[in-house]
Coordinates of C-alpha atoms in Angstrom, one line a residue:
Chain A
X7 CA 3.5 -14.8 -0.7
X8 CA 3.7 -12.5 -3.2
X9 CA 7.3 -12.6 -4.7
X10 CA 8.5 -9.5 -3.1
X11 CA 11.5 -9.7 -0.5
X12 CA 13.1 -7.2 1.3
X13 CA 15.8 -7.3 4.0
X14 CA 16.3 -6.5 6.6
X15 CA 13.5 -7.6 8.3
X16 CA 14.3 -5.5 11.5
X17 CA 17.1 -2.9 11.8
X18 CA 18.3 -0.5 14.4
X19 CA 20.3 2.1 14.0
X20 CA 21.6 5.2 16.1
X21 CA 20.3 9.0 14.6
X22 CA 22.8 10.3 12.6
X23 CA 23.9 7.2 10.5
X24 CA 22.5 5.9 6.9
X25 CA 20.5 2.8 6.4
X26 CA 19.9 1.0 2.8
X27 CA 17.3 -1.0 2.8
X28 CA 16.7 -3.7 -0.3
X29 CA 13.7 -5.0 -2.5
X30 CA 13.5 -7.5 -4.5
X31 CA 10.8 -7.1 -7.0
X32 CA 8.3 -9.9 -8.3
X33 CA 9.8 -11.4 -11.6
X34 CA 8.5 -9.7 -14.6
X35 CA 7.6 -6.2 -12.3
X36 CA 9.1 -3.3 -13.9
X37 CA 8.2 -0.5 -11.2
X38 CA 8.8 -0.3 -7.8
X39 CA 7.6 1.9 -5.1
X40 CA 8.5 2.5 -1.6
X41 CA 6.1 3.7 1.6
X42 CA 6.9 4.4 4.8
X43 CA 4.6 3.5 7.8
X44 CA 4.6 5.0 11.1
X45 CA 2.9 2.9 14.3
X46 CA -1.2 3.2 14.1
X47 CA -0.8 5.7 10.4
X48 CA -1.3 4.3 6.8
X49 CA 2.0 3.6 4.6
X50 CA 2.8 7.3 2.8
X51 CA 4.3 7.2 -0.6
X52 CA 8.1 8.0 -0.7
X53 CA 9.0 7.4 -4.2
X54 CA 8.8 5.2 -7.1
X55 CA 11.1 3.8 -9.7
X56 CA 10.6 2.8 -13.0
X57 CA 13.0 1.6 -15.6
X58 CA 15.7 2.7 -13.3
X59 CA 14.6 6.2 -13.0
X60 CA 12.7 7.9 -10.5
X61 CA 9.4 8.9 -11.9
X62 CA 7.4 10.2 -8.8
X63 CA 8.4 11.4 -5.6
X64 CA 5.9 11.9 -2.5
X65 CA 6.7 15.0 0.5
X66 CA 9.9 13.2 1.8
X67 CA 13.4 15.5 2.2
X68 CA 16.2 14.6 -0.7
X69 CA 17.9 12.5 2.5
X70 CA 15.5 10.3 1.1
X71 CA 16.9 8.7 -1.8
X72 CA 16.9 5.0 -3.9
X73 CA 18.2 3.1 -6.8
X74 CA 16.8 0.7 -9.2
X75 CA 18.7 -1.7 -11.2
X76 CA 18.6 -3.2 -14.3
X77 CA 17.0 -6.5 -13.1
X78 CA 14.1 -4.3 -11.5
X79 CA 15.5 -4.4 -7.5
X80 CA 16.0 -1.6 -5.8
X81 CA 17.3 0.1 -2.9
X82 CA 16.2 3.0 -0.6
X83 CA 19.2 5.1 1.3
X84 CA 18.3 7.1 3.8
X85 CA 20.9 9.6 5.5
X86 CA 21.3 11.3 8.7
X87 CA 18.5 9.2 10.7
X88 CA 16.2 10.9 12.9
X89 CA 14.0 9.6 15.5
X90 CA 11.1 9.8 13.6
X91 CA 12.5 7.7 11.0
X92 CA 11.5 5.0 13.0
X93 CA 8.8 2.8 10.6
X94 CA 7.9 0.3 8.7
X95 CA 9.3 1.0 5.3
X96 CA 7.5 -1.2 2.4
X97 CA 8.6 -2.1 -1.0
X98 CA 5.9 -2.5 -3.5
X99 CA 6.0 -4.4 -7.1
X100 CA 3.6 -3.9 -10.3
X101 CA 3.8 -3.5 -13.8
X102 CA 3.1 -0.5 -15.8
X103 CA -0.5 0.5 -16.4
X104 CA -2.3 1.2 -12.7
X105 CA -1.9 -2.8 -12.5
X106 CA -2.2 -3.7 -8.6
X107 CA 0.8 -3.5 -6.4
X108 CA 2.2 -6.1 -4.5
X109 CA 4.0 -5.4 -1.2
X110 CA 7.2 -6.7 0.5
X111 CA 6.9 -7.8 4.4
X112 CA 8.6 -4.6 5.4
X113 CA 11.6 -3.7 6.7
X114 CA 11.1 -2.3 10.4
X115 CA 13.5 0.4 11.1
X116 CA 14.0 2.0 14.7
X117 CA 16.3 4.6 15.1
X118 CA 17.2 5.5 18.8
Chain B
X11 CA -4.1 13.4 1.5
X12 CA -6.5 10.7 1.4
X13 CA -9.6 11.4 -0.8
X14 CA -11.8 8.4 0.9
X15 CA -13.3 8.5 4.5
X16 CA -14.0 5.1 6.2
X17 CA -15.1 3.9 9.6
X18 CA -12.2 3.8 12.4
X19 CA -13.5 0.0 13.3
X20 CA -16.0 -2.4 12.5
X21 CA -16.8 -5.6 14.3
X22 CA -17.8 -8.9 12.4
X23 CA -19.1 -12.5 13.6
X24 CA -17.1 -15.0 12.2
X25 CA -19.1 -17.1 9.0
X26 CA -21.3 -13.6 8.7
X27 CA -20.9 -11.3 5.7
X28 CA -18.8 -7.9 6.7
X29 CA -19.6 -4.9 5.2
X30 CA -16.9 -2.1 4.9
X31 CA -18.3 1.1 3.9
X32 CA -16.2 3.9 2.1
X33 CA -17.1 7.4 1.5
X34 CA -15.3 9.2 -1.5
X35 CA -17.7 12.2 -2.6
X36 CA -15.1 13.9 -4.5
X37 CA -14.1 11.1 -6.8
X38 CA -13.0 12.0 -10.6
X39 CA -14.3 10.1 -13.6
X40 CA -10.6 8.9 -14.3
X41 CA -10.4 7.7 -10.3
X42 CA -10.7 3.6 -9.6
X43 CA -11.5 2.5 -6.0
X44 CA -9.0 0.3 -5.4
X45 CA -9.5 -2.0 -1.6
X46 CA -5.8 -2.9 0.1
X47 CA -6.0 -4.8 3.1
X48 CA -3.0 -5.5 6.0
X49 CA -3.0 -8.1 8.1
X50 CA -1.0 -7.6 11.5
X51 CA 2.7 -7.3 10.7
X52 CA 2.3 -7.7 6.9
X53 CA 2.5 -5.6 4.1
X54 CA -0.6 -4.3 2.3
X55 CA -2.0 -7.2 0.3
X56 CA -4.5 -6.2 -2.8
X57 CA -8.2 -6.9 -2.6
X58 CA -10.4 -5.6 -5.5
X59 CA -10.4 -2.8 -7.7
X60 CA -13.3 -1.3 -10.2
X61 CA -14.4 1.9 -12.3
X62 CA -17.9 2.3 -11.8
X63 CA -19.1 -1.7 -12.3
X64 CA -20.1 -4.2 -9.6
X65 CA -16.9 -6.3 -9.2
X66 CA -16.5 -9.7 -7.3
X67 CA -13.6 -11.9 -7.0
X68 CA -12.5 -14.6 -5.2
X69 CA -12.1 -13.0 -2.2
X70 CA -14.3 -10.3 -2.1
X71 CA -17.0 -7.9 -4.1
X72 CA -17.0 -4.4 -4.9
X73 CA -20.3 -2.4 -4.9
X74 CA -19.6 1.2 -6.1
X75 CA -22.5 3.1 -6.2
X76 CA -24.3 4.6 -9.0
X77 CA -22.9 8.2 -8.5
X78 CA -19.4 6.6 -7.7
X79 CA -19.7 8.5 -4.3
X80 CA -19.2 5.5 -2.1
X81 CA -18.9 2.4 -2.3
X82 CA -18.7 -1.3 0.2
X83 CA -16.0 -4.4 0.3
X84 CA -18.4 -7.1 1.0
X85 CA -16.6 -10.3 2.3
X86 CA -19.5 -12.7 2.2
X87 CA -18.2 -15.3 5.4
X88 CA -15.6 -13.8 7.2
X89 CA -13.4 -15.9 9.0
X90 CA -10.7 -15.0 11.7
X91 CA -7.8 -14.7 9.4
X92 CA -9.9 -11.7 7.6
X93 CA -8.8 -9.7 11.0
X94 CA -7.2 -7.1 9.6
X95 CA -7.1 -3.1 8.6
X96 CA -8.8 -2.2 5.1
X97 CA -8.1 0.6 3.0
X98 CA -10.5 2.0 0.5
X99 CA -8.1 4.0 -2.0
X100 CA -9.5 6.0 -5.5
X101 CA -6.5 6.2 -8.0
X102 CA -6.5 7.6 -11.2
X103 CA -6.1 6.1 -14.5
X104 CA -3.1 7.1 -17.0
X105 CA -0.3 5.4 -18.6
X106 CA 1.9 5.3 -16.0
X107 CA 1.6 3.9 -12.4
X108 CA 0.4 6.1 -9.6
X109 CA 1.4 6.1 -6.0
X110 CA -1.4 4.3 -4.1
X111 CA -2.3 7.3 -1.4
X112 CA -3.5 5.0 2.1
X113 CA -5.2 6.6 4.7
X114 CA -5.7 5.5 8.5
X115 CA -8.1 2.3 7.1
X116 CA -11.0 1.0 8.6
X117 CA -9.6 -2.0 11.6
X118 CA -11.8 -5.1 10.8
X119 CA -12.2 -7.4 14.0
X120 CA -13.9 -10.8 13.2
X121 CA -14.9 -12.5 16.5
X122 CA -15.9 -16.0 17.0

């Protein structure tokens, strides 16, 4: 256990529609990231959030987008689903300072 | 893109050290080699971390070579629930966090 949840757990959606997914950061974690993880590939950096501002952003399109609020959870939003939107999207925790991450269980999205 | 190579699988019997090797020639001297593993239907779950110093930990030790150019996860007994995927990552240091940047990982079977 590592004090991060996110729900859902699973999700399906039709292409086209929005999604927010939610992260709930380990107490005392100022900065959140989010990946995304297709089958059989790595997680890839979407963005991170610190201090409720995005401070880094990895190659994803601006339908990608996320909150952070001022108790440290966030929220990605992602609009006008395609197929290959389908993944495994993780939330990750840390303090400030290269400090190691700790990740959500994921939230498995699969658009059809 | 990923700045560490790493062996698509490795087998390991169960109780028997397993090495995981990790190639990253092009390392900077601000870089850390951070290990990340993810168990089947988990999120990423940290391992180790080091500069350019031996580490160990309670789960596992960090050799880093003398050149920084590669470096090996040792898990002295494996047991089954150490099946898993391992990621070598190399992150650079600087006051604020970086994205952790996961490539495909090296799948670690332990057999019995």
């Amino acid at each position: 256990e590592t004090g991060v949840t996110q729900s859902p757990t699973h999700l399906i959606k039709t292409r086209g529609q929005q999604v927010t997914l939610r992260c709930s950061s380990q107490s005392g974690h100022n900065t959140v990231s989010w990946y995304q993880q297709a089958l059989g590939q790595g997680p890839q950096f979407i963005f991170q959030y610190y201090r409720e501002e995005e401070n880094g952003r990895g190659n994803f399109p601006p339908r990608f987008s996320g909150l952070q609020f001022p108790n440290y959870s966030s929220e990605l939003n992602v609009n006008a689903l395609e197929l290959d939107d389908s993944a495994l999207y993780l939330c990750a925790s840390s303090e400030q300072g290269n400090t190691e991450a700790f990740f959500g269980q994921g939230t498995r999205l699969t658009v059809v | 893109d990923a700045k560490t190579t790493q062996p698509t699988s490795m087998d390991c019997a169960e109780g028997r050290a397993a090495n995981l090797p990790c190639n990253h020639s092009t390392i900077s001297g601000n870089e850390y080699v951070y290990w990340y593993r993810q168990i089947h239907s988990q999120g990423p779950q940290y391992i180790i971390h080091g500069l350019k110093n031996n580490e160990t930990n309670e789960m596992a030790s960090l050799i880093i070579t003398e050149d920084r150019k590669s470096s090996t996860l040792i898990l002295p007994h494996a047991t089954l629930r150490d099946t898993a995927v391992y990621y070598c990552i190399v992150r650079v240091v600087r006051s604020g966090n970086t994205p952790l940047v996961f490539g495909k990982g090296t799948r670690l079977s332990v057999i019995a």
